[in-house]
Amino acid sequence: FSGTYAPGSTFKPATACVGLQLGKITPTDTIYCSRKYTYYQDYQPKCLGYHRHTNVVRAISVSCNYFFYELGRRCGIDKLNEYCKSFGLGVPTGVEISEANGILAGKEYRKQIGSYWNDGDTLQAAIGQSDNTFTPLQLAVYTSTLANSGNRYQAHLIKEVKDYSLKTT
């Protein structure tokens, strides 16, 4: 509850959902992965693979960084973070005990720590790197929200206690 960790590629479905919701991609649109992302002159990260024409489903299945660099750039960090908060990332879950808030990478966080945000930082944030850190419970709430068609449920330690006869005590 108090530890926060970089989510890595588990964050990519969030980026996919944001891109789909904003109309930046459709389920059938493809982005061409040429391995080296060259949109910015001064920052050109690489994908671990060479996936060529990749749609969102394949991008998730092969964990194509290039696809999510491009999609993150199209969405922008502000929109990514707006939607990610609604997934429960970087915000308290409300569980009954104290918990860490986690961190959503972005301009707001960088300002808090006396730093600044570069456009290229959005690329790393879109694949679950940069300053992103979340509690395991936040990640569980997020994946539950994905699995439940966007319905986010309140996290609890325990719903009810039953005795051996399965009667609520």
PDB file of C-alpha atoms in Angstrom:
ATOM      1  CA  PHE A   1       0.000   0.000   0.000  1.00  0.00           C
ATOM      2  CA  SER A   2       2.886   2.374   0.561  1.00  0.00           C
ATOM      3  CA  GLY A   3       5.277   1.148  -2.131  1.00  0.00           C
ATOM      4  CA  THR A   4       5.110   2.599  -5.632  1.00  0.00           C
ATOM      5  CA  TYR A   5       6.645   1.026  -8.709  1.00  0.00           C
ATOM      6  CA  ALA A   6       7.110   1.831 -12.377  1.00  0.00           C
ATOM      7  CA  PRO A   7       4.293   0.151 -14.313  1.00  0.00           C
ATOM      8  CA  GLY A   8       6.216  -0.419 -17.545  1.00  0.00           C
ATOM      9  CA  SER A   9       4.206  -1.986 -20.344  1.00  0.00           C
ATOM     10  CA  THR A  10       1.189  -2.656 -18.113  1.00  0.00           C
ATOM     11  CA  PHE A  11       0.481   1.046 -18.745  1.00  0.00           C
ATOM     12  CA  LYS A  12       0.146   0.638 -22.521  1.00  0.00           C
ATOM     13  CA  PRO A  13      -3.547  -0.404 -22.478  1.00  0.00           C
ATOM     14  CA  ALA A  14      -4.314   2.910 -20.737  1.00  0.00           C
ATOM     15  CA  THR A  15      -2.580   4.799 -23.540  1.00  0.00           C
ATOM     16  CA  ALA A  16      -4.534   2.695 -26.053  1.00  0.00           C
ATOM     17  CA  CYS A  17      -7.844   3.505 -24.362  1.00  0.00           C
ATOM     18  CA  VAL A  18      -7.082   7.222 -24.317  1.00  0.00           C
ATOM     19  CA  GLY A  19      -6.171   7.197 -28.003  1.00  0.00           C
ATOM     20  CA  LEU A  20      -9.351   5.312 -28.895  1.00  0.00           C
ATOM     21  CA  GLN A  21     -11.556   7.566 -26.730  1.00  0.00           C
ATOM     22  CA  LEU A  22     -10.062  10.739 -28.226  1.00  0.00           C
ATOM     23  CA  GLY A  23     -10.352   9.409 -31.775  1.00  0.00           C
ATOM     24  CA  LYS A  24      -6.592   9.578 -32.320  1.00  0.00           C
ATOM     25  CA  ILE A  25      -6.794   5.998 -33.627  1.00  0.00           C
ATOM     26  CA  THR A  26      -9.484   3.480 -34.493  1.00  0.00           C
ATOM     27  CA  PRO A  27      -9.241  -0.248 -33.753  1.00  0.00           C
ATOM     28  CA  THR A  28      -8.133  -0.875 -37.344  1.00  0.00           C
ATOM     29  CA  ASP A  29      -5.736   2.049 -37.855  1.00  0.00           C
ATOM     30  CA  THR A  30      -2.095   1.079 -38.123  1.00  0.00           C
ATOM     31  CA  ILE A  31       1.077   2.887 -37.167  1.00  0.00           C
ATOM     32  CA  TYR A  32       4.261   1.874 -38.931  1.00  0.00           C
ATOM     33  CA  CYS A  33       6.942   0.718 -36.505  1.00  0.00           C
ATOM     34  CA  SER A  34      10.336   1.294 -38.107  1.00  0.00           C
ATOM     35  CA  ARG A  35      12.017   0.585 -34.755  1.00  0.00           C
ATOM     36  CA  LYS A  36      13.592   4.052 -34.322  1.00  0.00           C
ATOM     37  CA  TYR A  37      11.100   6.812 -33.489  1.00  0.00           C
ATOM     38  CA  THR A  38      12.260   9.958 -35.306  1.00  0.00           C
ATOM     39  CA  TYR A  39       9.468  12.520 -34.776  1.00  0.00           C
ATOM     40  CA  TYR A  40      11.766  14.677 -32.607  1.00  0.00           C
ATOM     41  CA  GLN A  41      15.235  15.733 -33.747  1.00  0.00           C
ATOM     42  CA  ASP A  42      16.797  15.646 -30.292  1.00  0.00           C
ATOM     43  CA  TYR A  43      15.185  12.532 -28.850  1.00  0.00           C
ATOM     44  CA  GLN A  44      14.796   9.332 -30.854  1.00  0.00           C
ATOM     45  CA  PRO A  45      14.004   6.285 -28.716  1.00  0.00           C
ATOM     46  CA  LYS A  46      13.871   2.793 -30.146  1.00  0.00           C
ATOM     47  CA  CYS A  47      11.340   0.016 -30.032  1.00  0.00           C
ATOM     48  CA  LEU A  48      12.644  -3.347 -28.919  1.00  0.00           C
ATOM     49  CA  GLY A  49      11.236  -4.926 -32.071  1.00  0.00           C
ATOM     50  CA  TYR A  50      10.517  -4.050 -35.697  1.00  0.00           C
ATOM     51  CA  HIS A  51       6.759  -4.511 -36.063  1.00  0.00           C
ATOM     52  CA  ARG A  52       5.984  -2.721 -39.342  1.00  0.00           C
ATOM     53  CA  HIS A  53       2.246  -1.887 -39.755  1.00  0.00           C
ATOM     54  CA  THR A  54       0.700  -2.427 -36.337  1.00  0.00           C
ATOM     55  CA  ASN A  55      -2.840  -1.839 -35.074  1.00  0.00           C
ATOM     56  CA  VAL A  56      -3.729  -1.306 -31.423  1.00  0.00           C
ATOM     57  CA  VAL A  57      -4.496  -4.952 -30.654  1.00  0.00           C
ATOM     58  CA  ARG A  58      -1.215  -6.154 -32.119  1.00  0.00           C
ATOM     59  CA  ALA A  59       0.673  -3.263 -30.512  1.00  0.00           C
ATOM     60  CA  ILE A  60      -0.512  -4.433 -27.099  1.00  0.00           C
ATOM     61  CA  SER A  61       0.196  -8.099 -27.848  1.00  0.00           C
ATOM     62  CA  VAL A  62       3.772  -7.471 -29.036  1.00  0.00           C
ATOM     63  CA  SER A  63       4.309  -4.520 -26.659  1.00  0.00           C
ATOM     64  CA  CYS A  64       5.361  -2.190 -29.487  1.00  0.00           C
ATOM     65  CA  ASN A  65       6.977   0.870 -27.935  1.00  0.00           C
ATOM     66  CA  TYR A  66       6.988   2.723 -31.249  1.00  0.00           C
ATOM     67  CA  PHE A  67       3.189   2.479 -31.555  1.00  0.00           C
ATOM     68  CA  PHE A  68       2.716   3.891 -28.057  1.00  0.00           C
ATOM     69  CA  TYR A  69       5.344   6.621 -28.522  1.00  0.00           C
ATOM     70  CA  GLU A  70       3.339   7.882 -31.478  1.00  0.00           C
ATOM     71  CA  LEU A  71      -0.030   7.457 -29.801  1.00  0.00           C
ATOM     72  CA  GLY A  72       1.204   9.202 -26.650  1.00  0.00           C
ATOM     73  CA  ARG A  73       2.475  12.111 -28.735  1.00  0.00           C
ATOM     74  CA  ARG A  74      -0.880  12.369 -30.526  1.00  0.00           C
ATOM     75  CA  CYS A  75      -2.826  12.354 -27.249  1.00  0.00           C
ATOM     76  CA  GLY A  76      -0.511  14.614 -25.250  1.00  0.00           C
ATOM     77  CA  ILE A  77       0.452  14.214 -21.617  1.00  0.00           C
ATOM     78  CA  ASP A  78      -2.428  16.306 -20.257  1.00  0.00           C
ATOM     79  CA  LYS A  79      -5.105  14.111 -21.840  1.00  0.00           C
ATOM     80  CA  LEU A  80      -3.232  10.930 -20.941  1.00  0.00           C
ATOM     81  CA  ASN A  81      -3.165  11.983 -17.302  1.00  0.00           C
ATOM     82  CA  GLU A  82      -6.776  13.148 -17.269  1.00  0.00           C
ATOM     83  CA  TYR A  83      -7.958   9.717 -18.390  1.00  0.00           C
ATOM     84  CA  CYS A  84      -5.434   7.807 -16.262  1.00  0.00           C
ATOM     85  CA  LYS A  85      -6.760   9.492 -13.125  1.00  0.00           C
ATOM     86  CA  SER A  86     -10.222   8.199 -14.018  1.00  0.00           C
ATOM     87  CA  PHE A  87      -8.668   4.713 -14.180  1.00  0.00           C
ATOM     88  CA  GLY A  88      -7.381   5.231 -10.638  1.00  0.00           C
ATOM     89  CA  LEU A  89      -3.723   5.762 -11.496  1.00  0.00           C
ATOM     90  CA  GLY A  90      -1.762   8.303  -9.489  1.00  0.00           C
ATOM     91  CA  VAL A  91      -4.678   8.946  -7.136  1.00  0.00           C
ATOM     92  CA  PRO A  92      -5.619   7.336  -3.816  1.00  0.00           C
ATOM     93  CA  THR A  93      -7.868   4.293  -4.157  1.00  0.00           C
ATOM     94  CA  GLY A  94      -9.750   5.088  -0.969  1.00  0.00           C
ATOM     95  CA  VAL A  95      -8.936   1.731   0.593  1.00  0.00           C
ATOM     96  CA  GLU A  96      -9.485   1.613   4.360  1.00  0.00           C
ATOM     97  CA  ILE A  97      -5.820   2.003   5.352  1.00  0.00           C
ATOM     98  CA  SER A  98      -3.191   4.612   4.519  1.00  0.00           C
ATOM     99  CA  GLU A  99      -1.702   4.381   1.059  1.00  0.00           C
ATOM    100  CA  ALA A 100       0.705   6.153  -1.258  1.00  0.00           C
ATOM    101  CA  ASN A 101      -0.712   8.390  -3.981  1.00  0.00           C
ATOM    102  CA  GLY A 102       1.583   7.214  -6.740  1.00  0.00           C
ATOM    103  CA  ILE A 103       2.852   9.559  -9.436  1.00  0.00           C
ATOM    104  CA  LEU A 104       1.519  10.337 -12.893  1.00  0.00           C
ATOM    105  CA  ALA A 105       4.411  11.596 -15.000  1.00  0.00           C
ATOM    106  CA  GLY A 106       3.757  15.022 -16.441  1.00  0.00           C
ATOM    107  CA  LYS A 107       4.078  18.765 -16.256  1.00  0.00           C
ATOM    108  CA  GLU A 108       2.310  18.985 -12.880  1.00  0.00           C
ATOM    109  CA  TYR A 109       4.678  16.548 -11.178  1.00  0.00           C
ATOM    110  CA  ARG A 110       7.794  18.047 -12.754  1.00  0.00           C
ATOM    111  CA  LYS A 111       6.742  21.498 -11.556  1.00  0.00           C
ATOM    112  CA  GLN A 112       6.352  20.116  -8.011  1.00  0.00           C
ATOM    113  CA  ILE A 113       9.930  18.867  -8.046  1.00  0.00           C
ATOM    114  CA  GLY A 114      11.347  22.039  -9.613  1.00  0.00           C
ATOM    115  CA  SER A 115      11.939  20.577 -13.046  1.00  0.00           C
ATOM    116  CA  TYR A 116      10.297  20.951 -16.456  1.00  0.00           C
ATOM    117  CA  TRP A 117       8.595  18.700 -18.978  1.00  0.00           C
ATOM    118  CA  ASN A 118       9.948  18.152 -22.481  1.00  0.00           C
ATOM    119  CA  ASP A 119       7.731  16.998 -25.338  1.00  0.00           C
ATOM    120  CA  GLY A 120       9.856  13.866 -25.666  1.00  0.00           C
ATOM    121  CA  ASP A 121       9.081  12.955 -22.052  1.00  0.00           C
ATOM    122  CA  THR A 122       5.533  12.167 -23.151  1.00  0.00           C
ATOM    123  CA  LEU A 123       6.898   9.296 -25.232  1.00  0.00           C
ATOM    124  CA  GLN A 124       8.405   7.604 -22.188  1.00  0.00           C
ATOM    125  CA  ALA A 125       5.323   8.291 -20.067  1.00  0.00           C
ATOM    126  CA  ALA A 126       3.081   6.690 -22.723  1.00  0.00           C
ATOM    127  CA  ILE A 127       4.898   3.351 -22.302  1.00  0.00           C
ATOM    128  CA  GLY A 128       4.752   3.432 -18.496  1.00  0.00           C
ATOM    129  CA  GLN A 129       8.198   4.851 -17.861  1.00  0.00           C
ATOM    130  CA  SER A 130       9.391   8.398 -17.081  1.00  0.00           C
ATOM    131  CA  ASP A 131       8.188   9.415 -13.592  1.00  0.00           C
ATOM    132  CA  ASN A 132       5.162   7.075 -13.521  1.00  0.00           C
ATOM    133  CA  THR A 133       4.949   5.055 -10.314  1.00  0.00           C
ATOM    134  CA  PHE A 134       1.855   3.404  -8.860  1.00  0.00           C
ATOM    135  CA  THR A 135       0.939   1.138  -5.999  1.00  0.00           C
ATOM    136  CA  PRO A 136       0.089  -2.477  -6.809  1.00  0.00           C
ATOM    137  CA  LEU A 137      -3.466  -1.712  -5.648  1.00  0.00           C
ATOM    138  CA  GLN A 138      -3.750   1.191  -8.107  1.00  0.00           C
ATOM    139  CA  LEU A 139      -2.643  -1.159 -10.882  1.00  0.00           C
ATOM    140  CA  ALA A 140      -5.216  -3.723  -9.726  1.00  0.00           C
ATOM    141  CA  VAL A 141      -7.985  -1.098  -9.764  1.00  0.00           C
ATOM    142  CA  TYR A 142      -6.847   0.043 -13.230  1.00  0.00           C
ATOM    143  CA  THR A 143      -6.821  -3.468 -14.705  1.00  0.00           C
ATOM    144  CA  SER A 144     -10.168  -4.193 -13.064  1.00  0.00           C
ATOM    145  CA  THR A 145     -11.570  -1.053 -14.696  1.00  0.00           C
ATOM    146  CA  LEU A 146     -10.285  -2.231 -18.081  1.00  0.00           C
ATOM    147  CA  ALA A 147     -11.797  -5.686 -17.549  1.00  0.00           C
ATOM    148  CA  ASN A 148     -15.139  -4.228 -16.431  1.00  0.00           C
ATOM    149  CA  SER A 149     -15.754  -2.088 -19.546  1.00  0.00           C
ATOM    150  CA  GLY A 150     -14.690   1.126 -17.857  1.00  0.00           C
ATOM    151  CA  ASN A 151     -16.565   0.643 -14.580  1.00  0.00           C
ATOM    152  CA  ARG A 152     -14.233   1.531 -11.725  1.00  0.00           C
ATOM    153  CA  TYR A 153     -15.083  -0.084  -8.423  1.00  0.00           C
ATOM    154  CA  GLN A 154     -14.060   1.017  -4.952  1.00  0.00           C
ATOM    155  CA  ALA A 155     -11.156  -1.006  -3.559  1.00  0.00           C
ATOM    156  CA  HIS A 156     -11.686  -2.622  -0.166  1.00  0.00           C
ATOM    157  CA  LEU A 157      -9.564  -4.840   2.019  1.00  0.00           C
ATOM    158  CA  ILE A 158     -12.511  -7.024   2.866  1.00  0.00           C
ATOM    159  CA  LYS A 159     -16.175  -6.995   1.928  1.00  0.00           C
ATOM    160  CA  GLU A 160     -17.577  -9.204   4.686  1.00  0.00           C
ATOM    161  CA  VAL A 161     -16.598 -11.874   7.179  1.00  0.00           C
ATOM    162  CA  LYS A 162     -18.391 -15.213   7.292  1.00  0.00           C
ATOM    163  CA  ASP A 163     -18.158 -18.003   9.808  1.00  0.00           C
ATOM    164  CA  TYR A 164     -17.658 -21.664   8.852  1.00  0.00           C
ATOM    165  CA  SER A 165     -21.356 -22.048   8.079  1.00  0.00           C
ATOM    166  CA  LEU A 166     -20.961 -19.187   5.555  1.00  0.00           C
ATOM    167  CA  LYS A 167     -23.228 -16.905   7.547  1.00  0.00           C
ATOM    168  CA  THR A 168     -22.187 -13.271   7.763  1.00  0.00           C
ATOM    169  CA  THR A 169     -20.894 -12.409  11.227  1.00  0.00           C
TER     170      THR A 169
END
